[in-house]
C-alpha cells in the first residue's frame, strides 16, 4: 500500500479511504500494551497511528460485509 499526502489529507492507495481533519472524532480506550502495538504497526507501515487504526477498522468492516453477503446468498 502506498501513502500520499494531498491537501493535508492522507490517502492510502487500495484502502479506499481518506483520513483528513474534517473526519468524525471519537475517543477509544484500548487494553494496556495495544497502543505500543499500534505504534509499531504504524511505523512499519509508514502511517500515523490514527491512519493505522482507521485502515484496520475499515478492513475488518469490509470482511464482515463480505461474510454477511455470503450468508445472505445461502
PDB file of N, CA and C in Angstrom:
ATOM      1  N   UNK A   1       0.845  -1.168   0.000  1.00  0.00           N
ATOM      2  CA  UNK A   1       0.000   0.000   0.000  1.00  0.00           C
ATOM      3  C   UNK A   1       0.894   1.236   0.000  1.00  0.00           C
ATOM      4  N   UNK A   2       0.565   2.215  -0.800  1.00  0.00           N
ATOM      5  CA  UNK A   2       1.354   3.440  -0.881  1.00  0.00           C
ATOM      6  C   UNK A   2       0.614   4.559  -0.174  1.00  0.00           C
ATOM      7  N   UNK A   3       1.366   5.495   0.358  1.00  0.00           N
ATOM      8  CA  UNK A   3       0.797   6.609   1.106  1.00  0.00           C
ATOM      9  C   UNK A   3       1.116   7.902   0.381  1.00  0.00           C
ATOM     10  N   UNK A   4       0.098   8.738   0.237  1.00  0.00           N
ATOM     11  CA  UNK A   4       0.269  10.031  -0.415  1.00  0.00           C
ATOM     12  C   UNK A   4      -0.311  11.120   0.476  1.00  0.00           C
ATOM     13  N   UNK A   5       0.310  12.286   0.470  1.00  0.00           N
ATOM     14  CA  UNK A   5      -0.234  13.435   1.182  1.00  0.00           C
ATOM     15  C   UNK A   5      -0.775  14.400   0.133  1.00  0.00           C
ATOM     16  N   UNK A   6      -2.060  14.698   0.234  1.00  0.00           N
ATOM     17  CA  UNK A   6      -2.710  15.590  -0.724  1.00  0.00           C
ATOM     18  C   UNK A   6      -3.571  16.572   0.055  1.00  0.00           C
ATOM     19  N   UNK A   7      -3.271  17.846  -0.039  1.00  0.00           N
ATOM     20  CA  UNK A   7      -4.045  18.884   0.640  1.00  0.00           C
ATOM     21  C   UNK A   7      -4.279  18.550   2.110  1.00  0.00           C
ATOM     22  N   UNK A   8      -3.221  18.154   2.817  1.00  0.00           N
ATOM     23  CA  UNK A   8      -3.254  17.829   4.239  1.00  0.00           C
ATOM     24  C   UNK A   8      -4.134  16.627   4.560  1.00  0.00           C
ATOM     25  N   UNK A   9      -4.451  15.818   3.553  1.00  0.00           N
ATOM     26  CA  UNK A   9      -5.199  14.594   3.790  1.00  0.00           C
ATOM     27  C   UNK A   9      -4.305  13.405   3.485  1.00  0.00           C
ATOM     28  N   UNK A  10      -4.486  12.340   4.208  1.00  0.00           N
ATOM     29  CA  UNK A  10      -3.709  11.124   3.982  1.00  0.00           C
ATOM     30  C   UNK A  10      -4.567  10.160   3.180  1.00  0.00           C
ATOM     31  N   UNK A  11      -4.113   9.794   2.003  1.00  0.00           N
ATOM     32  CA  UNK A  11      -4.855   8.889   1.138  1.00  0.00           C
ATOM     33  C   UNK A  11      -4.046   7.613   1.007  1.00  0.00           C
ATOM     34  N   UNK A  12      -4.635   6.487   1.355  1.00  0.00           N
ATOM     35  CA  UNK A  12      -3.954   5.203   1.257  1.00  0.00           C
ATOM     36  C   UNK A  12      -4.466   4.464   0.043  1.00  0.00           C
ATOM     37  N   UNK A  13      -3.589   4.250  -0.916  1.00  0.00           N
ATOM     38  CA  UNK A  13      -3.940   3.561  -2.148  1.00  0.00           C
ATOM     39  C   UNK A  13      -4.388   2.151  -1.820  1.00  0.00           C
ATOM     40  N   UNK A  14      -5.543   1.760  -2.331  1.00  0.00           N
ATOM     41  CA  UNK A  14      -6.055   0.428  -2.116  1.00  0.00           C
ATOM     42  C   UNK A  14      -6.926   0.320  -0.880  1.00  0.00           C
ATOM     43  N   UNK A  15      -6.877   1.265   0.008  1.00  0.00           N
ATOM     44  CA  UNK A  15      -7.685   1.218   1.219  1.00  0.00           C
ATOM     45  C   UNK A  15      -9.032   1.891   1.024  1.00  0.00           C
ATOM     46  N   UNK A  16      -9.201   2.603  -0.081  1.00  0.00           N
ATOM     47  CA  UNK A  16     -10.447   3.289  -0.403  1.00  0.00           C
ATOM     48  C   UNK A  16     -10.915   4.182   0.740  1.00  0.00           C
ATOM     49  N   UNK A  17      -9.992   4.901   1.313  1.00  0.00           N
ATOM     50  CA  UNK A  17     -10.379   5.794   2.384  1.00  0.00           C
ATOM     51  C   UNK A  17      -9.520   7.036   2.402  1.00  0.00           C
ATOM     52  N   UNK A  18     -10.086   8.066   3.008  1.00  0.00           N
ATOM     53  CA  UNK A  18      -9.348   9.311   3.198  1.00  0.00           C
ATOM     54  C   UNK A  18      -9.481   9.688   4.668  1.00  0.00           C
ATOM     55  N   UNK A  19      -8.373   9.994   5.296  1.00  0.00           N
ATOM     56  CA  UNK A  19      -8.386  10.473   6.667  1.00  0.00           C
ATOM     57  C   UNK A  19      -7.946  11.923   6.614  1.00  0.00           C
ATOM     58  N   UNK A  20      -8.824  12.818   6.999  1.00  0.00           N
ATOM     59  CA  UNK A  20      -8.498  14.232   6.989  1.00  0.00           C
ATOM     60  C   UNK A  20      -9.003  14.901   8.250  1.00  0.00           C
ATOM     61  N   UNK A  21      -8.683  16.140   8.402  1.00  0.00           N
ATOM     62  CA  UNK A  21      -9.098  16.888   9.593  1.00  0.00           C
ATOM     63  C   UNK A  21     -10.609  17.071   9.672  1.00  0.00           C
ATOM     64  N   UNK A  22     -11.313  16.856   8.578  1.00  0.00           N
ATOM     65  CA  UNK A  22     -12.763  17.060   8.570  1.00  0.00           C
ATOM     66  C   UNK A  22     -13.525  15.785   8.938  1.00  0.00           C
ATOM     67  N   UNK A  23     -12.816  14.715   9.282  1.00  0.00           N
ATOM     68  CA  UNK A  23     -13.463  13.467   9.649  1.00  0.00           C
ATOM     69  C   UNK A  23     -14.137  13.562  11.013  1.00  0.00           C
ATOM     70  N   UNK A  24     -14.900  12.532  11.344  1.00  0.00           N
ATOM     71  CA  UNK A  24     -15.562  12.489  12.640  1.00  0.00           C
ATOM     72  C   UNK A  24     -14.541  12.151  13.722  1.00  0.00           C
ATOM     73  N   UNK A  25     -14.837  12.509  14.940  1.00  0.00           N
ATOM     74  CA  UNK A  25     -13.904  12.362  16.043  1.00  0.00           C
ATOM     75  C   UNK A  25     -14.504  11.468  17.114  1.00  0.00           C
ATOM     76  N   UNK A  26     -13.698  10.581  17.674  1.00  0.00           N
ATOM     77  CA  UNK A  26     -14.121   9.746  18.794  1.00  0.00           C
ATOM     78  C   UNK A  26     -12.922   9.432  19.665  1.00  0.00           C
ATOM     79  N   UNK A  27     -13.198   9.026  20.888  1.00  0.00           N
ATOM     80  CA  UNK A  27     -12.154   8.580  21.803  1.00  0.00           C
ATOM     81  C   UNK A  27     -12.393   7.105  22.072  1.00  0.00           C
ATOM     82  N   UNK A  28     -11.334   6.327  22.038  1.00  0.00           N
ATOM     83  CA  UNK A  28     -11.441   4.890  22.254  1.00  0.00           C
ATOM     84  C   UNK A  28     -10.440   4.479  23.331  1.00  0.00           C
ATOM     85  N   UNK A  29     -10.893   3.677  24.275  1.00  0.00           N
ATOM     86  CA  UNK A  29      -9.982   3.111  25.269  1.00  0.00           C
ATOM     87  C   UNK A  29      -9.548   1.742  24.772  1.00  0.00           C
ATOM     88  N   UNK A  30      -8.270   1.466  24.896  1.00  0.00           N
ATOM     89  CA  UNK A  30      -7.730   0.183  24.445  1.00  0.00           C
ATOM     90  C   UNK A  30      -6.993  -0.481  25.602  1.00  0.00           C
ATOM     91  N   UNK A  31      -6.851  -1.810  25.552  1.00  0.00           N
ATOM     92  CA  UNK A  31      -6.114  -2.506  26.612  1.00  0.00           C
ATOM     93  C   UNK A  31      -4.665  -2.033  26.687  1.00  0.00           C
ATOM     94  N   UNK A  32      -4.092  -2.157  27.891  1.00  0.00           N
ATOM     95  CA  UNK A  32      -2.680  -1.790  28.071  1.00  0.00           C
ATOM     96  C   UNK A  32      -1.830  -2.583  27.091  1.00  0.00           C
ATOM     97  N   UNK A  33      -0.870  -1.900  26.489  1.00  0.00           N
ATOM     98  CA  UNK A  33       0.036  -2.534  25.541  1.00  0.00           C
ATOM     99  C   UNK A  33      -0.410  -2.422  24.095  1.00  0.00           C
ATOM    100  N   UNK A  34      -1.714  -2.180  23.865  1.00  0.00           N
ATOM    101  CA  UNK A  34      -2.200  -2.120  22.490  1.00  0.00           C
ATOM    102  C   UNK A  34      -1.700  -0.877  21.759  1.00  0.00           C
ATOM    103  N   UNK A  35      -1.569   0.244  22.452  1.00  0.00           N
ATOM    104  CA  UNK A  35      -1.060   1.446  21.780  1.00  0.00           C
ATOM    105  C   UNK A  35       0.358   1.227  21.289  1.00  0.00           C
ATOM    106  N   UNK A  36       1.155   0.526  22.065  1.00  0.00           N
ATOM    107  CA  UNK A  36       2.519   0.234  21.628  1.00  0.00           C
ATOM    108  C   UNK A  36       2.495  -0.637  20.372  1.00  0.00           C
ATOM    109  N   UNK A  37       1.591  -1.617  20.326  1.00  0.00           N
ATOM    110  CA  UNK A  37       1.461  -2.467  19.139  1.00  0.00           C
ATOM    111  C   UNK A  37       1.012  -1.644  17.935  1.00  0.00           C
ATOM    112  N   UNK A  38       0.050  -0.748  18.152  1.00  0.00           N
ATOM    113  CA  UNK A  38      -0.428   0.102  17.049  1.00  0.00           C
ATOM    114  C   UNK A  38       0.661   1.055  16.585  1.00  0.00           C
ATOM    115  N   UNK A  39       1.406   1.602  17.522  1.00  0.00           N
ATOM    116  CA  UNK A  39       2.512   2.499  17.154  1.00  0.00           C
ATOM    117  C   UNK A  39       3.543   1.770  16.299  1.00  0.00           C
ATOM    118  N   UNK A  40       3.873   0.544  16.672  1.00  0.00           N
ATOM    119  CA  UNK A  40       4.853  -0.230  15.909  1.00  0.00           C
ATOM    120  C   UNK A  40       4.312  -0.572  14.526  1.00  0.00           C
ATOM    121  N   UNK A  41       3.047  -0.998  14.457  1.00  0.00           N
ATOM    122  CA  UNK A  41       2.443  -1.313  13.155  1.00  0.00           C
ATOM    123  C   UNK A  41       2.408  -0.073  12.270  1.00  0.00           C
ATOM    124  N   UNK A  42       2.061   1.067  12.848  1.00  0.00           N
ATOM    125  CA  UNK A  42       2.020   2.320  12.084  1.00  0.00           C
ATOM    126  C   UNK A  42       3.415   2.667  11.568  1.00  0.00           C
ATOM    127  N   UNK A  43       4.427   2.493  12.402  1.00  0.00           N
ATOM    128  CA  UNK A  43       5.799   2.796  11.990  1.00  0.00           C
ATOM    129  C   UNK A  43       6.216   1.891  10.833  1.00  0.00           C
ATOM    130  N   UNK A  44       5.950   0.602  10.960  1.00  0.00           N
ATOM    131  CA  UNK A  44       6.323  -0.363   9.922  1.00  0.00           C
ATOM    132  C   UNK A  44       5.605  -0.044   8.606  1.00  0.00           C
ATOM    133  N   UNK A  45       4.345   0.407   8.697  1.00  0.00           N
ATOM    134  CA  UNK A  45       3.545   0.707   7.507  1.00  0.00           C
ATOM    135  C   UNK A  45       3.652   2.157   7.053  1.00  0.00           C
ATOM    136  N   UNK A  46       4.529   2.945   7.690  1.00  0.00           N
ATOM    137  CA  UNK A  46       4.733   4.369   7.360  1.00  0.00           C
ATOM    138  C   UNK A  46       3.413   5.143   7.400  1.00  0.00           C
ATOM    139  N   UNK A  47       2.678   4.943   8.477  1.00  0.00           N
ATOM    140  CA  UNK A  47       1.398   5.636   8.668  1.00  0.00           C
ATOM    141  C   UNK A  47       1.389   6.313  10.033  1.00  0.00           C
ATOM    142  N   UNK A  48       0.453   7.220  10.206  1.00  0.00           N
ATOM    143  CA  UNK A  48       0.198   7.741  11.543  1.00  0.00           C
ATOM    144  C   UNK A  48      -0.561   6.660  12.312  1.00  0.00           C
ATOM    145  N   UNK A  49      -0.556   6.771  13.627  1.00  0.00           N
ATOM    146  CA  UNK A  49      -1.309   5.795  14.415  1.00  0.00           C
ATOM    147  C   UNK A  49      -2.791   5.869  14.063  1.00  0.00           C
ATOM    148  N   UNK A  50      -3.316   7.062  13.883  1.00  0.00           N
ATOM    149  CA  UNK A  50      -4.723   7.223  13.533  1.00  0.00           C
ATOM    150  C   UNK A  50      -5.049   6.518  12.214  1.00  0.00           C
ATOM    151  N   UNK A  51      -4.214   6.725  11.210  1.00  0.00           N
ATOM    152  CA  UNK A  51      -4.454   6.088   9.916  1.00  0.00           C
ATOM    153  C   UNK A  51      -4.349   4.574  10.036  1.00  0.00           C
ATOM    154  N   UNK A  52      -3.419   4.089  10.829  1.00  0.00           N
ATOM    155  CA  UNK A  52      -3.294   2.640  11.045  1.00  0.00           C
ATOM    156  C   UNK A  52      -4.579   2.071  11.632  1.00  0.00           C
ATOM    157  N   UNK A  53      -5.132   2.753  12.619  1.00  0.00           N
ATOM    158  CA  UNK A  53      -6.381   2.304  13.245  1.00  0.00           C
ATOM    159  C   UNK A  53      -7.527   2.327  12.242  1.00  0.00           C
ATOM    160  N   UNK A  54      -7.648   3.414  11.486  1.00  0.00           N
ATOM    161  CA  UNK A  54      -8.742   3.539  10.515  1.00  0.00           C
ATOM    162  C   UNK A  54      -8.638   2.465   9.441  1.00  0.00           C
ATOM    163  N   UNK A  55      -7.450   2.225   8.919  1.00  0.00           N
ATOM    164  CA  UNK A  55      -7.266   1.204   7.879  1.00  0.00           C
ATOM    165  C   UNK A  55      -7.652  -0.165   8.426  1.00  0.00           C
ATOM    166  N   UNK A  56      -7.212  -0.482   9.640  1.00  0.00           N
ATOM    167  CA  UNK A  56      -7.526  -1.782  10.224  1.00  0.00           C
ATOM    168  C   UNK A  56      -9.020  -1.935  10.478  1.00  0.00           C
ATOM    169  N   UNK A  57      -9.658  -0.891  10.964  1.00  0.00           N
ATOM    170  CA  UNK A  57     -11.111  -0.948  11.164  1.00  0.00           C
ATOM    171  C   UNK A  57     -11.833  -1.121   9.833  1.00  0.00           C
ATOM    172  N   UNK A  58     -11.390  -0.386   8.836  1.00  0.00           N
ATOM    173  CA  UNK A  58     -12.026  -0.471   7.525  1.00  0.00           C
ATOM    174  C   UNK A  58     -11.898  -1.869   6.943  1.00  0.00           C
ATOM    175  N   UNK A  59     -10.730  -2.473   7.048  1.00  0.00           N
ATOM    176  CA  UNK A  59     -10.525  -3.829   6.539  1.00  0.00           C
ATOM    177  C   UNK A  59     -11.414  -4.826   7.279  1.00  0.00           C
ATOM    178  N   UNK A  60     -11.547  -4.669   8.580  1.00  0.00           N
ATOM    179  CA  UNK A  60     -12.399  -5.546   9.374  1.00  0.00           C
ATOM    180  C   UNK A  60     -13.867  -5.400   8.970  1.00  0.00           C
ATOM    181  N   UNK A  61     -14.315  -4.175   8.777  1.00  0.00           N
ATOM    182  CA  UNK A  61     -15.704  -3.941   8.365  1.00  0.00           C
ATOM    183  C   UNK A  61     -15.980  -4.505   6.976  1.00  0.00           C
ATOM    184  N   UNK A  62     -15.010  -4.411   6.068  1.00  0.00           N
ATOM    185  CA  UNK A  62     -15.167  -4.988   4.732  1.00  0.00           C
ATOM    186  C   UNK A  62     -15.309  -6.504   4.814  1.00  0.00           C
ATOM    187  N   UNK A  63     -14.475  -7.136   5.656  1.00  0.00           N
ATOM    188  CA  UNK A  63     -14.567  -8.598   5.832  1.00  0.00           C
ATOM    189  C   UNK A  63     -15.944  -8.982   6.361  1.00  0.00           C
ATOM    190  N   UNK A  64     -16.424  -8.235   7.346  1.00  0.00           N
ATOM    191  CA  UNK A  64     -17.752  -8.513   7.899  1.00  0.00           C
ATOM    192  C   UNK A  64     -18.836  -8.368   6.840  1.00  0.00           C
ATOM    193  N   UNK A  65     -18.740  -7.317   6.035  1.00  0.00           N
ATOM    194  CA  UNK A  65     -19.726  -7.072   4.994  1.00  0.00           C
ATOM    195  C   UNK A  65     -19.727  -8.208   3.974  1.00  0.00           C
ATOM    196  N   UNK A  66     -18.555  -8.676   3.582  1.00  0.00           N
ATOM    197  CA  UNK A  66     -18.468  -9.804   2.636  1.00  0.00           C
ATOM    198  C   UNK A  66     -19.058 -11.070   3.238  1.00  0.00           C
ATOM    199  N   UNK A  67     -18.778 -11.326   4.523  1.00  0.00           N
ATOM    200  CA  UNK A  67     -19.313 -12.505   5.197  1.00  0.00           C
ATOM    201  C   UNK A  67     -20.838 -12.447   5.250  1.00  0.00           C
ATOM    202  N   UNK A  68     -21.374 -11.293   5.579  1.00  0.00           N
ATOM    203  CA  UNK A  68     -22.830 -11.123   5.646  1.00  0.00           C
ATOM    204  C   UNK A  68     -23.452 -11.344   4.276  1.00  0.00           C
ATOM    205  N   UNK A  69     -22.825 -10.811   3.227  1.00  0.00           N
ATOM    206  CA  UNK A  69     -23.350 -11.008   1.869  1.00  0.00           C
ATOM    207  C   UNK A  69     -23.331 -12.474   1.486  1.00  0.00           C
ATOM    208  N   UNK A  70     -22.257 -13.207   1.844  1.00  0.00           N
ATOM    209  CA  UNK A  70     -22.188 -14.648   1.561  1.00  0.00           C
ATOM    210  C   UNK A  70     -23.293 -15.396   2.303  1.00  0.00           C
ATOM    211  N   UNK A  71     -23.506 -15.056   3.559  1.00  0.00           N
ATOM    212  CA  UNK A  71     -24.520 -15.733   4.359  1.00  0.00           C
ATOM    213  C   UNK A  71     -25.925 -15.463   3.817  1.00  0.00           C
ATOM    214  N   UNK A  72     -26.161 -14.275   3.321  1.00  0.00           N
ATOM    215  CA  UNK A  72     -27.482 -13.942   2.741  1.00  0.00           C
ATOM    216  C   UNK A  72     -27.711 -14.682   1.438  1.00  0.00           C
ATOM    217  N   UNK A  73     -26.605 -14.989   0.738  1.00  0.00           N
ATOM    218  CA  UNK A  73     -26.703 -15.685  -0.535  1.00  0.00           C
ATOM    219  C   UNK A  73     -27.008 -17.163  -0.406  1.00  0.00           C
ATOM    220  N   UNK A  74     -26.895 -17.697   0.808  1.00  0.00           N
ATOM    221  CA  UNK A  74     -27.121 -19.133   1.026  1.00  0.00           C
ATOM    222  C   UNK A  74     -28.583 -19.475   1.031  1.00  0.00           C
TER     223      UNK A  74
END
